[in-house]
Short mmCIF file of C-alpha atoms and ligand atoms in Angstrom, two decimals:
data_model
loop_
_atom_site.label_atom_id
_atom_site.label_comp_id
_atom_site.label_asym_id
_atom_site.label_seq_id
_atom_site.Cartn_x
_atom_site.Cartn_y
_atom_site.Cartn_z
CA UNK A 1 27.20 38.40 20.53
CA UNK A 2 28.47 40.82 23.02
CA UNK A 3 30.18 39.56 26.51
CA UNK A 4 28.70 42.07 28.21
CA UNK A 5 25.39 41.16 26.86
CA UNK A 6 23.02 40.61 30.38
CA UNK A 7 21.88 36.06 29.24
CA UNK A 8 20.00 35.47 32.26
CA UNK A 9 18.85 36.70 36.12
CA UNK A 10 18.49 33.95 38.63
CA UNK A 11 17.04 34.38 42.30
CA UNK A 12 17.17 32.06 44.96
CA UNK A 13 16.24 31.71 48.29
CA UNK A 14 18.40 31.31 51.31
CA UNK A 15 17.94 30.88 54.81
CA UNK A 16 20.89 31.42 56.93
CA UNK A 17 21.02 30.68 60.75
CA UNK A 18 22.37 33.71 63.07
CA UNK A 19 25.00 32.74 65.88
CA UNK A 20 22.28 34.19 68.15
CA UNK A 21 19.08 35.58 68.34
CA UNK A 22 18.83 39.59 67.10
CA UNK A 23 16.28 41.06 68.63
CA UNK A 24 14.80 44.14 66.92
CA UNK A 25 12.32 46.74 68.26
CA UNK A 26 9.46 44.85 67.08
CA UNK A 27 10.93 41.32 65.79
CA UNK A 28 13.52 38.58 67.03
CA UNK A 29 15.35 36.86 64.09
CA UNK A 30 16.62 33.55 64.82
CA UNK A 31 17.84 33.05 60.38
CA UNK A 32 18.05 35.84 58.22
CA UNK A 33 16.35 35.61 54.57
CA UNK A 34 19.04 36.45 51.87
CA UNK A 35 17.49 36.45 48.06
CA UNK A 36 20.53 36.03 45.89
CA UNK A 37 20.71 37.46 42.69
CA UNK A 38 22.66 35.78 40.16
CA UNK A 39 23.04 38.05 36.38
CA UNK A 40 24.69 35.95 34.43
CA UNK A 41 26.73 37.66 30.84
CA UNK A 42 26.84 35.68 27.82
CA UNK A 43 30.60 36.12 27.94
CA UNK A 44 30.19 33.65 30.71
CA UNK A 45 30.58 35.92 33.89
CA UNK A 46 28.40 35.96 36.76
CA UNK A 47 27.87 39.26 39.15
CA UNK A 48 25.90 38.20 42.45
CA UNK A 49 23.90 40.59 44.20
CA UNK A 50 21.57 39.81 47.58
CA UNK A 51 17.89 41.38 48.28
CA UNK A 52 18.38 41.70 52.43
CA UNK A 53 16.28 43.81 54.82
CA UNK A 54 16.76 43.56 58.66
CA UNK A 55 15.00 41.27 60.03
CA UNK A 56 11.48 41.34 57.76
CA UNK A 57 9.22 43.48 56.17
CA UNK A 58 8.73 45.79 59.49
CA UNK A 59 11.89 47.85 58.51
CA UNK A 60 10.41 49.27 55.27
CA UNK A 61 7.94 46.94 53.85
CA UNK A 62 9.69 44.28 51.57
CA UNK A 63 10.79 40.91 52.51
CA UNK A 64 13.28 38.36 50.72
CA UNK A 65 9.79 36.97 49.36
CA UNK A 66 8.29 40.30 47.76
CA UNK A 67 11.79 41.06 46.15
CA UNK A 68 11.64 37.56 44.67
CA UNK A 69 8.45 38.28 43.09
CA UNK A 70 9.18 41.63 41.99
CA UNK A 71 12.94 41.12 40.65
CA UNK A 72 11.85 37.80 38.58
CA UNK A 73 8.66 39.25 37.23
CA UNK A 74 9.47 43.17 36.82
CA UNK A 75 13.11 44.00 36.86
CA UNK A 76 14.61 40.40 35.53
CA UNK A 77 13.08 41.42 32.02
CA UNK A 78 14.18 44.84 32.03
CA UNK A 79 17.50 43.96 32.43
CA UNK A 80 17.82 40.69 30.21
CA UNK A 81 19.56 41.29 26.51
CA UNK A 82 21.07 44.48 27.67
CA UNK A 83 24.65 45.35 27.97
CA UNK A 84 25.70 45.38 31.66
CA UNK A 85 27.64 48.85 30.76
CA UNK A 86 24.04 50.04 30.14
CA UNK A 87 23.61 50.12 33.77
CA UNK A 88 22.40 53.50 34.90
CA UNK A 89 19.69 52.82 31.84
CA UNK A 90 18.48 49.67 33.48
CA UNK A 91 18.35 51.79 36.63
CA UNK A 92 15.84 54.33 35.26
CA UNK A 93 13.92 51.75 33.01
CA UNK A 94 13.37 50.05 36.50
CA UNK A 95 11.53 53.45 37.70
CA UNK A 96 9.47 53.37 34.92
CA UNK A 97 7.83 50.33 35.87
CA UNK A 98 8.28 49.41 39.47
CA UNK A 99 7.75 52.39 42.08
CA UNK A 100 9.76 52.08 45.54
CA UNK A 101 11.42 48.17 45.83
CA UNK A 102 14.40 49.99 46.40
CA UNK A 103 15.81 46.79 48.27
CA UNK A 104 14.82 44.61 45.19
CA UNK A 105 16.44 47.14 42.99
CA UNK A 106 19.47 47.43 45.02
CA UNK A 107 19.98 43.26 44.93
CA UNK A 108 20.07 44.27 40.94
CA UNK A 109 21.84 46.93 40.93
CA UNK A 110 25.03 45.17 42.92
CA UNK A 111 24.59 41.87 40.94
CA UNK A 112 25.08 44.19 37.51
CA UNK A 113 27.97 46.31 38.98
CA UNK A 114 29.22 42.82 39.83
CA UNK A 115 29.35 41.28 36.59
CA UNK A 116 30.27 44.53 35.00
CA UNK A 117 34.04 44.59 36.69
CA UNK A 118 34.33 41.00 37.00
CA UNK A 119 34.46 41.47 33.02
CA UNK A 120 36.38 44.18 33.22
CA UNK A 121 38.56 42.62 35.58
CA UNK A 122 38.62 45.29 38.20
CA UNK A 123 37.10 45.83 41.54
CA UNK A 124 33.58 47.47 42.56
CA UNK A 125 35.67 50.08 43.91
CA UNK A 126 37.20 51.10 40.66
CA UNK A 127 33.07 51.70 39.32
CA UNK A 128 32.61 53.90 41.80
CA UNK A 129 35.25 56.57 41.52
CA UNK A 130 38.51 54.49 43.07
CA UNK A 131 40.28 54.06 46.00
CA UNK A 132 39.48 56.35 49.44
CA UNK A 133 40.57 53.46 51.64
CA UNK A 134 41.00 50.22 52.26
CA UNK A 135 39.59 49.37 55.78
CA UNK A 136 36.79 51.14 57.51
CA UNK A 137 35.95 51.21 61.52
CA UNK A 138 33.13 48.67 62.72
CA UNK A 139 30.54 49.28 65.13
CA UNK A 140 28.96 46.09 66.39
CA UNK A 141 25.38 45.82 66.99
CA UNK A 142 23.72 43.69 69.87
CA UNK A 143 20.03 43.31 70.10
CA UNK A 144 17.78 43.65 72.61
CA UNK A 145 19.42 41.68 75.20
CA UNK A 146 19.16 41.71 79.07
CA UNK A 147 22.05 43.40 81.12
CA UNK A 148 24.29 40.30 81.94
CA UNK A 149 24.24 39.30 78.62
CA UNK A 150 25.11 42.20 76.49
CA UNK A 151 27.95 42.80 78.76
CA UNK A 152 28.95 38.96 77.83
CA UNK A 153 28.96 39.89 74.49
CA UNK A 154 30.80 43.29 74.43
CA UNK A 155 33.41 41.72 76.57
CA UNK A 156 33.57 38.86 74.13
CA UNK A 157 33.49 40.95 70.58
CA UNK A 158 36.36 43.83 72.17
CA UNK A 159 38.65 40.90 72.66
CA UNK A 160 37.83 38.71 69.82
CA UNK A 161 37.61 41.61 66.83
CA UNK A 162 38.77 44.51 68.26
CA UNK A 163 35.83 46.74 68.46
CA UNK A 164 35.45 49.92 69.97
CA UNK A 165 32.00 50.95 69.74
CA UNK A 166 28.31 49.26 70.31
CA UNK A 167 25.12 49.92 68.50
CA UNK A 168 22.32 49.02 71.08
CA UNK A 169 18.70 48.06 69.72
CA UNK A 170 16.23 50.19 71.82
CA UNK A 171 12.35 50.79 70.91
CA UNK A 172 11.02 47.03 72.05
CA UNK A 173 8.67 47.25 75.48
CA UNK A 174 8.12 50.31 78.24
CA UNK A 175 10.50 53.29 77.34
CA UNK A 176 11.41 53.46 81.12
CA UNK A 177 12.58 49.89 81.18
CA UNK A 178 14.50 49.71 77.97
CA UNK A 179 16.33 53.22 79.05
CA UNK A 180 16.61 52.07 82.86
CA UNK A 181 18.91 48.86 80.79
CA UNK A 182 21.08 50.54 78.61
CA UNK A 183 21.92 52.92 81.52
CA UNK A 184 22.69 50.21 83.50
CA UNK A 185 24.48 48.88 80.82
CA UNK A 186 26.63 52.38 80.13
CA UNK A 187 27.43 52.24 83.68
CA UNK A 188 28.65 48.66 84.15
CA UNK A 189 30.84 49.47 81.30
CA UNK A 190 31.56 52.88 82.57
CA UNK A 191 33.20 54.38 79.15
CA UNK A 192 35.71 51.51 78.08
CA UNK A 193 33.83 51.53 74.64
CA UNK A 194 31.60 53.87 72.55
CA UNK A 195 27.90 53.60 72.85
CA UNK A 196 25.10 54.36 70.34
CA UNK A 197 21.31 53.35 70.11
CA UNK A 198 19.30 52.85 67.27
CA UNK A 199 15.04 53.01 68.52
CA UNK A 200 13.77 52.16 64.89
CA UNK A 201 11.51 54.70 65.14
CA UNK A 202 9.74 53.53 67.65
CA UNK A 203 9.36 56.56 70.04
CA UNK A 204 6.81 59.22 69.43
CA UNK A 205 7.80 62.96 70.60
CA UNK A 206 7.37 63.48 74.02
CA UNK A 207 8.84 59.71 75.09
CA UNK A 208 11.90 60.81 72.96
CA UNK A 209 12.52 64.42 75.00
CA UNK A 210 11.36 63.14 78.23
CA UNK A 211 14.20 59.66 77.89
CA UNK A 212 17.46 60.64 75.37
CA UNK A 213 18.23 63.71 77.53
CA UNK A 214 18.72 60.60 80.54
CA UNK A 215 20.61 58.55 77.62
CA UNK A 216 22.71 61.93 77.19
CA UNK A 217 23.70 61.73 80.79
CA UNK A 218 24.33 57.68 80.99
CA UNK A 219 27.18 58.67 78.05
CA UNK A 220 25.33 57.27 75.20
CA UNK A 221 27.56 58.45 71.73
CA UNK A 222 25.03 58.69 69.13
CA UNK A 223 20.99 58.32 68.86
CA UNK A 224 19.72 56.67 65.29
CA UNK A 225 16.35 57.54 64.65
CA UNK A 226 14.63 57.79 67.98
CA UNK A 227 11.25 59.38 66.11
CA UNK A 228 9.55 58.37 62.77
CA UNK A 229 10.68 58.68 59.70
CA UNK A 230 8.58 61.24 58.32
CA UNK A 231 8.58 64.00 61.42
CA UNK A 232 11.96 65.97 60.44
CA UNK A 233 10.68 68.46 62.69
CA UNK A 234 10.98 66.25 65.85
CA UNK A 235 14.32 64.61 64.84
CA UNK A 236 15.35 68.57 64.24
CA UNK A 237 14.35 69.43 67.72
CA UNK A 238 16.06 66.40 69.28
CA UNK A 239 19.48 67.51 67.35
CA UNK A 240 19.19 70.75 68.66
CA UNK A 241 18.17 70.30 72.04
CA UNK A 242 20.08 67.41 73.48
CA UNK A 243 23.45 67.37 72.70
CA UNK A 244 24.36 64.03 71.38
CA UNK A 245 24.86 64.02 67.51
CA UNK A 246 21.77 62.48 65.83
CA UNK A 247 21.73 59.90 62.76
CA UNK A 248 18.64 59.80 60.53
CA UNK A 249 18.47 56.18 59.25
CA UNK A 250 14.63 55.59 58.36
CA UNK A 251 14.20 59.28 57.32
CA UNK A 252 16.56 58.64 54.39
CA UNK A 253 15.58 56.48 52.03
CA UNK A 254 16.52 58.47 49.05
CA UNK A 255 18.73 61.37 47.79
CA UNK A 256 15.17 63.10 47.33
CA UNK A 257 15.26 62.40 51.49
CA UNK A 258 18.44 63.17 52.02
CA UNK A 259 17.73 66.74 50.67
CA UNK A 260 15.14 67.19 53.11
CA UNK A 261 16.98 66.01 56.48
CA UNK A 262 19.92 68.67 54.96
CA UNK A 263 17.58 71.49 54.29
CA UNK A 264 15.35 70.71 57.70
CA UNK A 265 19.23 70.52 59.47
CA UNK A 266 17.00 67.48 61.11
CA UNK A 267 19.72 64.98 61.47
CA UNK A 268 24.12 65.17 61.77
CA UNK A 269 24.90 61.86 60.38
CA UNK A 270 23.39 60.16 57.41
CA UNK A 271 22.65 56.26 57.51
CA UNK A 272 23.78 54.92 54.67
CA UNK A 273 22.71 51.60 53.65
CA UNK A 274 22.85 50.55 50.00
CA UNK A 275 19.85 48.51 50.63
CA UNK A 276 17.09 50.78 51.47
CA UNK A 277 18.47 53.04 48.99
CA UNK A 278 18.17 51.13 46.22
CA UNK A 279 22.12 50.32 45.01
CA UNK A 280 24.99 51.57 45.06
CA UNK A 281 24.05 54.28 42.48
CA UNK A 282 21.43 56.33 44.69
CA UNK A 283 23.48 55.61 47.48
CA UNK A 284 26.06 57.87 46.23
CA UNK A 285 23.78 60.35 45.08
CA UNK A 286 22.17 60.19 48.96
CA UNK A 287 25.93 60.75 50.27
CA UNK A 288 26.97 63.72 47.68
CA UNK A 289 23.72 65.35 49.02
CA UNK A 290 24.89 64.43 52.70
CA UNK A 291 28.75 65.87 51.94
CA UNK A 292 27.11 69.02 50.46
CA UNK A 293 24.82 69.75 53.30
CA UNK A 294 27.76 69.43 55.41
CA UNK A 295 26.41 66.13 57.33
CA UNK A 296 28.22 63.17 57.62
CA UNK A 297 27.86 59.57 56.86
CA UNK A 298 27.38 56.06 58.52
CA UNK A 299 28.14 53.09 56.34
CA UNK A 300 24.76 51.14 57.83
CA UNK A 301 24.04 47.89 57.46
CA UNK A 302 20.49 45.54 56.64
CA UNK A 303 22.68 42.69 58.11
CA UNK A 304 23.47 41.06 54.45
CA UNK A 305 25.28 38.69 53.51
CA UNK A 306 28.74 38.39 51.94
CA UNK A 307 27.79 39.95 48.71
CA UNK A 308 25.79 42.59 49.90
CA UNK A 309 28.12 43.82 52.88
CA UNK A 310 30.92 43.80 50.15
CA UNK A 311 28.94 46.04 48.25
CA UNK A 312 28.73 48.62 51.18
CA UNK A 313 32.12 47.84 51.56
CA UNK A 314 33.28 49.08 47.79
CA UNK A 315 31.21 51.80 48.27
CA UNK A 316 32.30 52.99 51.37
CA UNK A 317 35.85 52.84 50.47
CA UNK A 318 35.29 54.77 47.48
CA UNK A 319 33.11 57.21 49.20
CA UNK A 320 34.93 59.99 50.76
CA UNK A 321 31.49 61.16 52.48
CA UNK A 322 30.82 58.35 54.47
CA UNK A 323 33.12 59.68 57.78
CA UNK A 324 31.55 58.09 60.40
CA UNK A 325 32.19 54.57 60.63
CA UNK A 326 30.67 51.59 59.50
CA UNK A 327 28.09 48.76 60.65
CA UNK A 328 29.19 46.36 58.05
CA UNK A 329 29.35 43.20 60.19
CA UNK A 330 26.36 41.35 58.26
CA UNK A 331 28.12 38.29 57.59
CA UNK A 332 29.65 37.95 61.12
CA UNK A 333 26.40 37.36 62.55
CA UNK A 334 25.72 33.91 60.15
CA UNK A 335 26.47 31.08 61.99
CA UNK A 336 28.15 30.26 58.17
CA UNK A 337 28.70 32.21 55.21
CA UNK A 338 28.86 30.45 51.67
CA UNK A 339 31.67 32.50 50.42
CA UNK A 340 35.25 30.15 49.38
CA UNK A 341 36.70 33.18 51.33
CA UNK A 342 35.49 35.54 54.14
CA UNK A 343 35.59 39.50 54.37
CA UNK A 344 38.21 40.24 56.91
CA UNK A 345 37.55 41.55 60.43
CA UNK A 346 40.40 42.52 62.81
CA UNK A 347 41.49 45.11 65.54
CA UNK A 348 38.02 46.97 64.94
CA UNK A 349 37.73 47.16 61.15
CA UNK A 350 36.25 45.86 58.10
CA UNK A 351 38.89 45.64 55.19
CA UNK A 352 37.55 45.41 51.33
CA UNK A 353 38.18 42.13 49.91
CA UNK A 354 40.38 42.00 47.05
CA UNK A 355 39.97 40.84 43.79
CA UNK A 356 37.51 41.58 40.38
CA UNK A 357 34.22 42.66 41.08
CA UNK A 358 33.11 42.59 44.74
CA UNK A 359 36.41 40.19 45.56
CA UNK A 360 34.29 36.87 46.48
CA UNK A 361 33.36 33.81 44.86
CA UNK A 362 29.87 31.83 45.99
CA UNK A 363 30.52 28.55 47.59
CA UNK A 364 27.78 26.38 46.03
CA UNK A 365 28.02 23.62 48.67
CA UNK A 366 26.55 25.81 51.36
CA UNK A 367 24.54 28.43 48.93
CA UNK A 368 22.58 24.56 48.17
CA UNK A 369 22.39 23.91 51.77
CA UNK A 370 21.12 27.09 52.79
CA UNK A 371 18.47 27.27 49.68
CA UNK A 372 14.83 27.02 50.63
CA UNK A 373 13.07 24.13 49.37
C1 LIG B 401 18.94 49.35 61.46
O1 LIG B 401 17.86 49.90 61.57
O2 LIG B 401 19.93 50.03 61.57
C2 LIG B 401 21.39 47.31 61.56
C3 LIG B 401 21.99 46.69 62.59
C4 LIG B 401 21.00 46.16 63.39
O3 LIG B 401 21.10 45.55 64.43
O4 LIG B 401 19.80 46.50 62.89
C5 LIG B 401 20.01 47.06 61.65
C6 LIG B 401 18.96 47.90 61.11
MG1 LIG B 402 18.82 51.89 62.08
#
């Protein structure tokens, strides 16, 4: 019998209340769904990984639900009776028989690395190359929120954590009314913090060139992925033209994509999200492509959990590449996480949590409160 030998894969359901509504472009989540992986080694360690998307299947077409289905009847049985070591095996055995899922595979792919240094005794971190840093800067994200509020809030989060720059959800309603609030917005806060918007996608061509250049002028930091994910062309165009640097977040969604906003020149920043690239594996494929091309990268979120935001979190501080920040607030947005300790969050930054494997241990009291029935 080998310790390292993968016993068992267990996935379970969670529903976990937000401290507020977040409302996307096309979607308000009031709980977000978290399907937590559990591989369990016959040595006796466990490795926890979580299956998260933003909000529901709108982002990129799996839910909690699908990735349930998938990991317990496709990728569970790949990976059972292997050695966790074998992991980059299990990785390409799961392309053989499961095409895209890359937020099912991910959930797998952070459970195994996981387990692996929890054997081994070491952090995440030390799987993925070593130490680049410790902390990374944290850009909080509201949601679609009227004018009043939003100000509430940034007020609130600059004195309670620190933070110095705002991601904005744009893309829900009349392009002239959601642009008419964030400028309103800029200009009630008239440049105390950083400002960035993220439309989903949601804003063909000629709605982008005729609004960002107005979202240019208002002060506005960054623009993630104003047009769809497939027209590198447009997203090209809007780099070029307006001025404000430009992060591709939907058009990347593999190292295979990544290649294509680099040769395209479509994008400046990369959004990273371990998530929608399928682990931490192809996510630093995705940000030696970005480094290369001489882009930079965002350490993006799918607002997970504890589990899956320390994942980003090794990976981010072992990832020299990812330059621009972070987004890695998941589990600050649960009205309660089911961690025995919490990742900490101070004076604008996210610092990796210490310890073997991802440096937290599940609290089963809450994991069994927050389970669906
Ligand atoms: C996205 O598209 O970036 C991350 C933060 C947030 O509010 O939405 C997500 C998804
Ligand atoms: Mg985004």
């Amino acid at each position: 019998m080998s310790d390292l030998k993968i016993a068992k894969v267990e996935t379970r359901l969670l529903d976990v209340p937000l401290i507020r509504p977040h409302g996307f472009a096309t979607y308000t989540a009031t709980a977000q769904p978290i399907l937590l992986v559990s591989v369990v080694l016959e040595g006796g360690v466990t490795g926890y990984g979580e299956g998260v998307v933003p909000g529901g299947a709108w982002w990129g077409g799996e839910n909690a639900e699908t990735m349930k289905v998938i990991i317990d009847g496709n990728l569970a049985p790949i990976m059972v009776g292997r050695e966790v070591n074998e992991l980059g095996g299990i990785m390409a055995d799961f392309e053989k028989s499961v095409a895209n899922m890359r937020f099912a595979k991910a959930a797998c792919d952070v459970a195994m690395h996981d387990a692996w240094a929890r054997a081994l005794g070491i952090p995440v971190r030390d799987l993925l190359g070593g130490r680049v840093r410790d902390e990374i800067d944290l850009t909080w994200a509201l949601g679609v929120l009227p004018l009043d509020e939003a100000v509430n809030e940034i007020e609130e989060r600059i004195t309670s954590h620190g933070h110095k720059s705002f991601k904005l959800k744009m893309g829900s309603g009349d392009p002239a009314v959601d642009t008419e609030r964030i400028v309103q917005l800029a200009g009630a806060l008239d440049g105390k913090v950083s400002l960035r918007i993220d439309v989903n996608a949601r804003w063909d061509r000629i709605t982008a060139l005729k609004y960002l250049p107005r979202l240019a002028d208002a002060g506005l930091d960054l623009f993630e992925q104003p047009t769809p994910a497939h027209d590198l062309e447009t997203l090209r165009e809007i780099t070029t033209r307006i001025g404000v640097p430009v992060m591709a977040d939907e058009s990347v969604c593999s190292p295979a994509d990544a290649l294509a906003v680099v040769k395209a020149q479509a994008a400046d920043v990369i959004a990273i999200k371990t998530t929608k690239l399928g682990g931490l594996l192809e996510s630093k494929k995705t940000a030696a492509i970005a480094e290369a091309g001489g882009l930079a990268c965002h350490g993006a979120t799918s607002l997970e959990g504890p589990f899956g935001t320390a994942a980003s979190l090794h990976f981010a501080c072992s990832t020299k590449a990812i330059s621009y920040g972070s987004e890695l607030f998941g589990p600050m947005l649960l009205k309660e996480s089911y961690t025995t300790t919490d990742i900490v969050y101070e004076d604008g930054v996210a610092r990796l949590p210490q310890g073997p494997g991802l440096g937290l241990e599940p609290d089963w009291d809450k994991i069994n409160h927050f389970t669906r029935a």
